[in-house]
XYZ file of C-alpha atoms in Angstrom:
156
model
C 0.000 0.000 0.000
C 2.948 2.328 0.464
C 3.498 2.365 -3.289
C -0.047 3.681 -4.063
C 0.690 7.355 -3.249
C 3.937 7.084 -5.190
C 2.151 5.636 -8.252
C -0.525 8.342 -8.045
C 2.154 11.039 -7.955
C 3.886 9.476 -10.971
C 0.663 9.343 -13.034
C -0.202 12.916 -12.046
C 3.235 14.159 -13.111
C 2.862 12.499 -16.517
C -0.518 14.173 -17.000
C 0.673 17.598 -15.828
C 4.003 17.641 -17.647
C 3.459 15.847 -20.977
C 6.413 17.507 -22.705
C 8.961 16.593 -20.067
C 10.090 13.154 -21.094
C 6.653 11.581 -21.253
C 6.396 11.848 -25.033
C 8.648 10.903 -27.875
C 10.365 13.569 -29.944
C 10.674 13.523 -33.708
C 14.217 14.125 -34.900
C 14.696 15.185 -38.500
C 18.120 14.773 -39.943
C 19.011 17.011 -42.834
C 20.246 15.108 -45.824
C 23.572 16.340 -47.095
C 23.475 17.155 -50.803
C 26.089 15.805 -53.214
C 28.941 18.221 -53.909
C 30.494 18.841 -57.328
C 34.122 18.897 -56.195
C 35.673 19.379 -59.616
C 34.098 20.484 -62.894
C 36.393 20.464 -65.939
C 34.993 22.013 -69.118
C 36.882 21.694 -72.406
C 37.336 24.041 -74.147
C 37.600 26.482 -71.223
C 36.582 29.464 -73.375
C 32.979 28.720 -74.293
C 32.919 31.012 -77.334
C 32.318 29.223 -80.602
C 32.307 30.302 -84.230
C 28.907 30.325 -85.932
C 29.145 26.615 -86.812
C 29.048 25.541 -83.127
C 31.065 22.661 -81.758
C 31.351 20.235 -78.886
C 32.062 20.600 -75.160
C 33.527 17.857 -72.984
C 32.531 17.792 -69.307
C 34.362 15.848 -66.607
C 32.905 16.088 -63.094
C 34.025 14.665 -59.744
C 31.187 14.237 -57.229
C 31.398 13.724 -53.458
C 28.330 12.271 -51.737
C 27.363 10.493 -48.514
C 24.998 8.295 -50.529
C 25.271 6.604 -53.905
C 24.843 8.866 -56.935
C 21.689 8.283 -58.968
C 22.556 10.633 -61.853
C 24.890 13.404 -62.940
C 23.293 15.609 -65.586
C 24.320 18.454 -67.886
C 21.566 20.744 -69.123
C 21.986 23.012 -72.161
C 19.340 25.763 -72.356
C 18.912 28.323 -75.116
C 18.690 31.823 -73.628
C 16.850 34.957 -74.774
C 14.330 33.266 -77.002
C 10.563 33.040 -77.309
C 10.749 29.278 -77.749
C 12.732 27.700 -74.890
C 14.968 24.836 -75.898
C 16.554 22.615 -73.259
C 18.493 19.426 -73.817
C 19.711 17.047 -71.104
C 22.951 15.078 -71.324
C 23.585 12.262 -68.822
C 27.151 11.973 -67.578
C 28.482 8.416 -67.353
C 30.998 7.054 -64.828
C 34.589 7.074 -66.048
C 36.285 3.680 -65.877
C 38.924 3.685 -63.157
C 37.883 7.099 -61.847
C 36.408 7.231 -58.354
C 33.211 9.306 -58.504
C 34.219 10.808 -61.875
C 31.606 11.294 -64.612
C 31.959 12.502 -68.203
C 29.940 13.461 -71.293
C 30.056 15.528 -74.471
C 27.600 18.347 -75.115
C 26.752 19.460 -78.645
C 26.714 23.183 -79.358
C 24.467 23.802 -82.390
C 25.344 26.143 -85.226
C 23.929 29.648 -85.087
C 21.133 29.786 -87.645
C 19.540 33.032 -86.459
C 18.425 35.095 -89.445
C 18.984 38.419 -87.628
C 22.791 38.152 -87.489
C 22.944 38.065 -83.677
C 24.979 35.658 -81.539
C 23.235 32.804 -79.707
C 23.657 32.255 -75.970
C 23.145 29.030 -74.022
C 23.353 28.211 -70.338
C 25.274 25.050 -69.482
C 24.291 23.704 -66.077
C 25.706 20.619 -64.319
C 24.232 18.930 -61.227
C 24.201 15.585 -59.399
C 21.299 13.746 -57.748
C 21.787 11.027 -55.142
C 19.624 7.937 -54.546
C 17.580 9.835 -51.920
C 16.644 12.436 -54.565
C 18.790 15.184 -53.013
C 20.306 17.453 -55.682
C 23.645 19.263 -55.588
C 24.072 22.951 -56.238
C 24.332 23.661 -59.949
C 27.510 24.822 -61.638
C 26.575 27.089 -64.547
C 28.483 28.601 -67.444
C 27.363 30.633 -70.446
C 28.079 29.472 -73.984
C 28.243 31.953 -76.864
C 27.938 31.035 -80.531
C 28.979 33.850 -82.861
C 26.683 35.311 -85.461
C 27.070 33.948 -88.967
C 29.134 36.140 -91.234
C 27.051 37.026 -94.279
C 30.036 36.415 -96.552
C 30.503 32.919 -95.108
C 26.952 31.734 -95.710
C 26.117 29.608 -98.723
C 24.266 31.363 -101.494
C 20.522 30.942 -101.779
C 19.648 28.505 -104.581
C 17.911 30.101 -107.520
C 15.100 28.193 -109.202
C 13.554 30.038 -112.151
């Protein structure tokens, strides 16, 4: 019978102080995003003649979790009709966490004689769906020189 007052006091304390150890707490751990440790872009100067060219990307990624995908995104800037193309980077044989791809840079076919600008963006996504910060560069494709364009065919 001596334990009855003690049990009553214990139950009362649980009812009066529910936040003091009587309930479980939810702990949310932030998921660390992958980090693009090294981004090598060849050529370094992303200015192309009007006929475009090719860019090679080589990226080293650090991540606490396995990498699901490393992606390069080429987006046409300053246009009414957005054009975006995705390029998956593939793991390099013998390279720890190193991924590589080639990105096509189209020829400038603008009829107004202006240069074309693209945004090149690279990012990694891990298996938990957490995405790295993006590394972005601008690509410039020169305007076609009127003297270098083929003549318009004439059909009488």
